[in-house]
Coordinates of C-alpha atoms in Angstrom, one line a residue:
X429 CA 0.0 0.0 0.0
X430 CA 1.1 3.5 -0.8
X431 CA 2.3 5.4 2.3
X432 CA 2.0 9.2 2.4
X433 CA 3.5 11.4 5.0
X434 CA 1.7 14.7 5.4
X435 CA 2.7 18.1 6.8
X436 CA 0.3 18.9 9.6
X437 CA -0.7 22.5 9.0
X438 CA -0.8 23.1 12.7
X439 CA 2.8 21.9 13.1
X440 CA 4.8 22.8 10.0
X441 CA 5.0 26.6 10.6
X442 CA 6.4 26.0 14.1
X443 CA 9.3 24.0 12.6
X444 CA 10.6 26.8 10.4
X445 CA 13.3 27.6 9.3
X446 CA 14.0 23.9 8.7
X447 CA 10.7 23.3 7.0
X448 CA 11.2 26.1 4.5
X449 CA 13.3 23.7 2.5
X450 CA 11.9 20.2 3.4
X451 CA 8.7 18.5 4.5
X452 CA 8.3 17.8 8.2
X453 CA 9.0 14.1 7.7
X454 CA 12.4 14.9 6.1
X455 CA 13.8 16.2 9.3
X456 CA 16.5 14.1 10.9
X457 CA 16.3 13.1 14.5
X458 CA 18.4 10.1 15.6
X459 CA 20.1 8.2 12.9
X460 CA 17.3 8.4 10.4
X461 CA 14.9 11.0 9.1
X462 CA 11.3 10.7 10.3
X463 CA 10.3 9.4 6.8
X464 CA 13.1 6.8 6.9
X465 CA 11.9 5.6 10.3
X466 CA 8.4 4.9 8.9
X467 CA 9.8 3.4 5.7
X468 CA 11.9 0.9 7.6
X469 CA 9.2 0.0 10.1
X470 CA 6.5 -0.5 7.6
X471 CA 8.7 -2.4 5.2
X472 CA 8.0 -0.2 2.1
X473 CA 10.4 0.7 -0.6
X474 CA 9.4 4.3 -0.9
X475 CA 7.1 6.8 0.8
X476 CA 5.4 9.9 -0.6
X477 CA 5.2 13.4 0.8
X478 CA 2.2 15.6 1.1
X479 CA 3.8 19.0 1.5
X480 CA 3.9 22.5 0.2
X481 CA 3.5 22.8 -3.6
X482 CA 6.9 24.4 -4.1
X483 CA 8.6 21.5 -2.3
X484 CA 6.6 18.8 -4.2
X485 CA 9.0 18.5 -7.1
X486 CA 11.9 17.6 -4.8
X487 CA 9.8 15.6 -2.4
X488 CA 7.1 13.9 -4.6
X489 CA 3.9 12.4 -3.4
X490 CA 3.9 9.7 -6.0
X491 CA 0.6 8.3 -7.2
X492 CA -2.1 9.6 -4.9
X493 CA -4.9 7.8 -6.6
X494 CA -6.7 5.1 -4.7
X495 CA -6.2 3.7 -1.2
X496 CA -3.3 4.9 0.9
X497 CA -2.0 5.0 4.4
X498 CA -1.5 8.6 5.4
X499 CA 0.7 9.4 8.4
X500 CA 1.5 12.6 10.2
X501 CA 5.1 13.4 9.3
X502 CA 5.8 14.9 12.7
X503 CA 5.3 11.6 14.6
X504 CA 8.2 9.3 15.5
X505 CA 7.2 5.6 15.3
X506 CA 8.0 2.9 17.7
X507 CA 7.0 -0.8 17.7
X508 CA 3.6 -0.4 19.3
X509 CA 2.6 2.6 17.2
X510 CA 3.7 0.8 14.0
X511 CA 1.5 -2.2 14.8
X512 CA -1.5 0.1 15.5
X513 CA -1.0 1.9 12.2
X514 CA -0.7 -1.4 10.3
X515 CA -3.9 -2.6 11.9
X516 CA -6.0 0.3 10.6
X517 CA -8.9 -0.8 8.4
X518 CA -10.2 1.2 5.4
X519 CA -12.0 4.3 6.7
X520 CA -10.3 4.2 10.1
X521 CA -8.1 6.9 11.7
X522 CA -5.8 6.9 14.6
X523 CA -5.6 9.9 16.9
X524 CA -3.6 11.0 19.9
X525 CA -6.1 13.1 21.7
X526 CA -7.0 15.7 19.0
X527 CA -3.9 15.0 16.8
X528 CA -4.4 12.9 13.7
X529 CA -1.6 10.4 13.7
X530 CA -2.6 8.1 10.7
X531 CA -5.5 7.0 8.6
X532 CA -6.3 4.3 6.1
X533 CA -8.1 6.3 3.3
X534 CA -9.9 5.1 0.2
X535 CA -8.9 8.1 -1.9
X536 CA -5.6 9.8 -1.1
X537 CA -6.4 12.7 -3.4
X538 CA -8.9 13.9 -0.8
X539 CA -6.4 13.9 2.1
X540 CA -6.5 17.7 2.6
X541 CA -10.3 17.6 3.2
X542 CA -10.0 14.6 5.4
X543 CA -7.3 16.3 7.6
X544 CA -9.5 19.4 7.9
X545 CA -12.8 17.7 8.5
X546 CA -11.7 14.6 10.3
X547 CA -12.6 10.9 9.8
X548 CA -15.7 9.6 11.5
X549 CA -14.4 6.2 12.5
X550 CA -11.5 7.0 14.9
X551 CA -9.4 5.1 17.4
X552 CA -7.0 6.4 20.1
X553 CA -3.4 5.4 20.4
X554 CA -2.5 3.0 23.1
X555 CA 0.2 5.3 24.5
X556 CA 1.1 9.0 23.9
X557 CA 3.1 9.4 20.8
X558 CA 6.4 11.4 20.2
X559 CA 5.7 14.5 18.1
X560 CA 8.4 16.8 16.8
X561 CA 6.4 20.0 16.8
X562 CA 9.1 22.6 17.8
X563 CA 12.7 22.9 16.6
X564 CA 14.2 22.3 20.0
X565 CA 12.3 18.9 20.2
X566 CA 14.9 17.7 17.6
X567 CA 17.8 17.8 20.0
X568 CA 15.8 17.0 23.0
X569 CA 14.7 13.7 21.4
X570 CA 17.9 12.9 19.6
X571 CA 19.4 10.6 22.2
X572 CA 16.3 8.5 22.5
X573 CA 15.8 8.4 18.8
X574 CA 19.5 7.3 18.2
X575 CA 18.9 4.4 20.6
X576 CA 15.6 3.4 18.8
X577 CA 17.1 3.7 15.3
X578 CA 20.2 1.8 16.4
X579 CA 18.1 -1.1 17.6
X580 CA 16.0 -1.0 14.3
X581 CA 19.0 -0.8 12.0
X582 CA 21.3 -3.3 13.6
X583 CA 18.8 -6.0 14.6
X584 CA 20.0 -9.4 13.3
X585 CA 23.1 -7.9 11.8
X586 CA 26.8 -8.2 12.6
X587 CA 29.0 -5.1 12.8
X588 CA 32.2 -4.8 10.9
X589 CA 35.2 -5.2 13.2
X590 CA 37.3 -2.4 14.7
X591 CA 40.8 -3.4 13.4
X592 CA 42.9 -0.3 14.5
X593 CA 45.0 -1.5 17.4
X594 CA 45.5 2.1 18.7
X595 CA 41.7 2.8 19.1
X596 CA 40.3 2.4 22.7
X597 CA 36.8 0.9 23.0
X598 CA 34.4 0.8 25.9
X599 CA 31.0 -1.0 25.5
X600 CA 32.0 -2.7 22.3
X601 CA 28.6 -4.5 22.2
X602 CA 26.9 -1.1 21.6
X603 CA 29.1 -0.1 18.6
X604 CA 28.1 -0.8 15.0
X605 CA 30.2 -0.2 12.0
X606 CA 28.9 -0.4 8.4
X607 CA 31.1 -1.3 5.4
X608 CA 34.0 1.0 4.7
X609 CA 34.4 2.6 8.1
X610 CA 37.9 3.9 8.9
X611 CA 39.0 4.6 12.5
X612 CA 42.5 5.8 13.6
X613 CA 43.7 6.1 17.2
X614 CA 40.4 7.3 18.7
X615 CA 38.4 6.7 21.9
X616 CA 34.9 5.2 21.5
X617 CA 32.8 5.0 24.7
X618 CA 29.5 3.4 24.2
X619 CA 28.8 2.5 27.8
X620 CA 26.0 5.1 28.1
X621 CA 24.6 5.0 24.6
X622 CA 25.2 3.3 21.2
X623 CA 27.7 4.5 18.6
X624 CA 26.6 4.0 15.0
X625 CA 29.2 4.6 12.2
X626 CA 27.7 4.7 8.8
X627 CA 29.0 3.5 5.5
X628 CA 32.4 4.9 4.5
X629 CA 32.5 7.2 7.5
X630 CA 35.8 8.1 9.1
X631 CA 36.9 8.8 12.7
X632 CA 40.3 10.6 12.7
X633 CA 43.2 10.5 15.1
X634 CA 42.6 11.6 18.7
X635 CA 38.8 12.0 18.4
X636 CA 36.9 11.2 21.6
X637 CA 33.4 9.9 21.1
X638 CA 30.8 9.3 23.8
X639 CA 27.5 7.6 22.9
X640 CA 24.9 8.1 21.9
X641 CA 26.3 9.1 18.5
X642 CA 25.2 8.7 14.9
X643 CA 27.8 9.3 12.2
X644 CA 26.0 8.9 8.9
X645 CA 27.3 7.8 5.5
X646 CA 30.4 9.4 4.2
X647 CA 30.9 11.7 7.2
X648 CA 34.0 12.6 9.1
X649 CA 34.8 13.3 12.8
X650 CA 38.0 15.3 12.5
X651 CA 41.2 14.8 14.5
X652 CA 40.9 15.8 18.2
X653 CA 37.2 16.3 18.1
X654 CA 35.2 15.9 21.4
X655 CA 31.8 14.4 20.8
X656 CA 30.0 14.6 24.2
X657 CA 26.9 12.5 23.5
X658 CA 23.5 12.5 21.9
X659 CA 25.0 13.8 18.6
X660 CA 23.9 13.2 15.0
X661 CA 26.3 14.0 12.1
X662 CA 24.1 13.6 9.0
X663 CA 25.4 12.2 5.7
X664 CA 28.5 13.7 4.0
X665 CA 29.4 16.1 6.8
X666 CA 32.5 17.0 8.7
X667 CA 32.7 17.8 12.4
X668 CA 35.5 19.0 14.7
X669 CA 35.9 20.8 18.0
X670 CA 33.5 20.2 20.9
X671 CA 29.9 19.1 20.1
X672 CA 27.1 18.1 22.6
X673 CA 23.5 17.1 22.0
X674 CA 23.4 18.5 18.5
X675 CA 22.2 17.5 15.0
X676 CA 23.8 18.3 11.6
X677 CA 21.1 17.2 9.1
X678 CA 23.5 16.5 6.3
X679 CA 26.1 18.0 3.9
X680 CA 27.2 20.5 6.5
X681 CA 30.6 21.3 8.1
X682 CA 31.7 22.3 11.5
X683 CA 35.3 21.3 10.8
X684 CA 37.3 23.3 13.3
X685 CA 37.6 24.1 17.0
X686 CA 34.7 25.8 18.8
X687 CA 31.7 24.7 20.7
X688 CA 28.3 23.6 19.3
X689 CA 25.7 22.6 22.0
X690 CA 22.0 21.8 22.0
X691 CA 21.8 23.0 18.4
X692 CA 20.4 22.0 15.0
X693 CA 22.1 22.8 11.7
X694 CA 20.2 22.2 8.4
X695 CA 21.9 21.1 5.2
X696 CA 24.7 22.9 3.3
X697 CA 25.7 24.9 6.4
X698 CA 29.3 25.8 7.3
X699 CA 30.6 27.2 10.6
X700 CA 33.9 29.0 10.4
X701 CA 36.9 28.2 12.6
X702 CA 36.4 28.9 16.3
X703 CA 32.7 29.6 15.9
X704 CA 31.1 29.2 19.3
X705 CA 27.4 28.9 20.4
X706 CA 26.1 29.7 23.8
X707 CA 23.6 27.2 25.0
X708 CA 23.1 28.6 28.6
X709 CA 22.2 32.1 29.7
X710 CA 24.3 33.7 32.4
X711 CA 21.3 33.9 34.7
X712 CA 20.2 30.3 33.9
X713 CA 16.8 31.5 32.8
X714 CA 14.7 29.6 30.3
X715 CA 15.7 30.3 26.7
X716 CA 13.4 32.2 24.3
X717 CA 13.6 31.4 20.6
X718 CA 12.3 33.2 17.6
X719 CA 9.2 31.7 16.2
X720 CA 8.4 32.3 12.5
X721 CA 4.8 31.2 13.2
X722 CA 4.2 33.5 16.1
X723 CA 6.4 36.4 14.7
X724 CA 8.0 36.8 18.2
X725 CA 10.3 35.1 20.7
X726 CA 8.6 32.2 22.5
X727 CA 9.6 30.5 25.7
X728 CA 11.1 27.1 25.0
X729 CA 11.0 26.1 28.7
X730 CA 14.5 24.9 28.2
X731 CA 17.6 26.0 30.2
X732 CA 19.9 24.7 27.4
X733 CA 19.3 25.8 23.8
X734 CA 21.9 26.9 21.3
X735 CA 21.7 27.6 17.6
X736 CA 19.0 26.7 15.0
X737 CA 20.4 27.3 11.5
X738 CA 18.5 26.8 8.3
X739 CA 19.8 25.3 5.0
X740 CA 22.6 27.0 3.0
X741 CA 23.5 29.4 5.9
X742 CA 27.2 30.0 6.8
X743 CA 29.3 32.0 9.3
X744 CA 32.8 33.3 9.2
X745 CA 35.7 32.6 11.6
X746 CA 35.3 33.5 15.3
X747 CA 31.6 34.0 15.0
X748 CA 29.8 34.1 18.4
X749 CA 26.2 33.1 18.6
X750 CA 24.2 34.0 21.7
X751 CA 21.9 31.6 23.5
X752 CA 18.9 30.6 21.5
X753 CA 19.8 32.1 18.1
X754 CA 17.7 31.3 15.0
X755 CA 19.3 31.8 11.6
X756 CA 17.1 31.4 8.5
X757 CA 17.9 30.0 5.1
X758 CA 20.7 31.3 2.9
X759 CA 22.3 33.7 5.5
X760 CA 25.9 34.7 5.6
X761 CA 27.2 36.0 9.0
X762 CA 30.6 37.5 9.8
X763 CA 32.3 40.1 11.9
X764 CA 33.1 40.8 15.6
X765 CA 30.5 40.8 18.4
X766 CA 27.3 38.9 18.9
X767 CA 24.8 39.2 16.1
X768 CA 21.1 39.4 16.9
X769 CA 19.2 36.4 18.2
X770 CA 17.1 36.2 15.1
X771 CA 18.9 36.5 11.7
X772 CA 16.4 36.4 8.9
X773 CA 16.8 34.3 5.8
X774 CA 19.1 35.8 3.1
X775 CA 20.9 38.1 5.6
X776 CA 24.4 39.4 4.9
X777 CA 26.4 40.9 7.8
X778 CA 26.7 40.6 11.6
X779 CA 26.6 42.5 14.8
X780 CA 27.3 45.8 12.9
X781 CA 24.1 45.3 10.8
X782 CA 22.7 43.4 7.9
X783 CA 21.8 43.9 4.3
X784 CA 20.2 41.5 1.9
X785 CA 22.2 38.6 0.5
X786 CA 20.7 38.9 -3.0
X787 CA 19.4 35.7 -4.6
X788 CA 21.8 35.6 -7.6
X789 CA 24.8 35.7 -5.2
X790 CA 23.2 33.1 -3.0
X791 CA 22.7 30.9 -6.1
X792 CA 26.3 31.3 -7.0
X793 CA 27.5 30.1 -3.6
X794 CA 25.0 27.2 -3.5
X795 CA 26.0 26.0 -6.9
X796 CA 29.7 26.0 -6.0
X797 CA 29.1 24.3 -2.6
X798 CA 26.9 21.6 -4.0
X799 CA 29.3 20.9 -6.8
X800 CA 31.9 19.9 -4.2
X801 CA 29.6 17.0 -3.3
X802 CA 28.9 16.3 -7.0
X803 CA 25.3 17.4 -6.7
X804 CA 23.6 19.8 -9.0
X805 CA 22.0 23.1 -7.9
X806 CA 19.3 22.6 -10.5
X807 CA 16.1 24.4 -11.4
X808 CA 14.2 22.5 -8.6
X809 CA 16.6 23.7 -5.9
X810 CA 16.7 27.2 -7.4
X811 CA 12.9 27.3 -7.4
X812 CA 12.7 26.4 -3.7
X813 CA 15.2 29.1 -2.8
X814 CA 13.3 31.7 -4.9
X815 CA 10.1 30.8 -3.1
X816 CA 11.7 31.1 0.3
X817 CA 13.4 34.4 -0.6
X818 CA 10.0 35.9 -1.4
X819 CA 8.2 34.3 1.6
X820 CA 10.8 35.7 4.0
X821 CA 11.0 39.3 2.7
X822 CA 9.0 40.7 5.6
X823 CA 11.6 39.4 8.0
X824 CA 14.3 41.5 6.5
X825 CA 13.2 44.7 8.2
X826 CA 16.0 46.8 6.7
X827 CA 14.4 46.4 3.2
X828 CA 11.3 48.3 4.5
X829 CA 13.4 51.3 5.4
X830 CA 14.6 51.8 1.9

């Protein structure tokens, strides 16, 4: 049966800036994206996305004719929830209180109406579900999701051996290496959480890794790095320095010294050498974070919260990010001092002020950066960026003064 993961209209706006450039289900939390979790647990080859029209070309729905299983893309599955979703009969929907979790529909082309109007025959989940409905939920849930994904991915499989005689290992039973992993003179401590090293990933000399950790395909942990636990390094990324409870979704680099904590970076981001993020206020007060949906700073209720950076954003050397900073898509930050806590999409500048990073220049950089990974910055990618540029114009308040 066709599986469709939908963007809940009550959730997606609260996950910006990350959902400017991807469906909710394409967010990475743990080893896998939310979509990949469902795909593996349901045993289907592909899933479709019901998302914003401008994202549909990159994240297609597939054939929406006929019966389908529709699932809320913000919900993380476990064994029990998967069984409940699989047990749904045609015309039945599964809810968690008022939240639509999943439904077995006869006509997937009418999903929008069904989400809005509800489905008459409903069932309640056996246990409360995990919902990623705010950006900080990504790093808060990351350790738990790494453990769940680790069990899912490694069940019934045998890890590749650690052959480097100079690497020190604790909790070897909680470490799994895919094909092509290379480790040199590192310390791996999986006593408190699993360590997953994806296909063709590398751990370089002197790196200290504490689980839980997910190092995805083709990624590197650089020499001397200190990975303090509950970290995800998405595919084809590079990480160095000190990192704690953070996620790099993929194709992003934090290659040098500096601290990243309780933070989430999108794709195609780059942090310059000695970039540091504050994740704790001096007065230990709860951190407030900019909400694109509310158009104001909202209380996260969290004492620890660092940097939320959208796709294709970058910063120069020695950049200092204050506690609870949100950076939009396609921004370029540089200069001395602390920039503001909300940096709109397509900003160019820093603490001294911003101007607009014009789309042609953004496109030039994106094309150059993606070519380094042998990926095209094609018309689909350009179309997404153009739509986001227009949608975020009101955030660039300096443009209104002209």
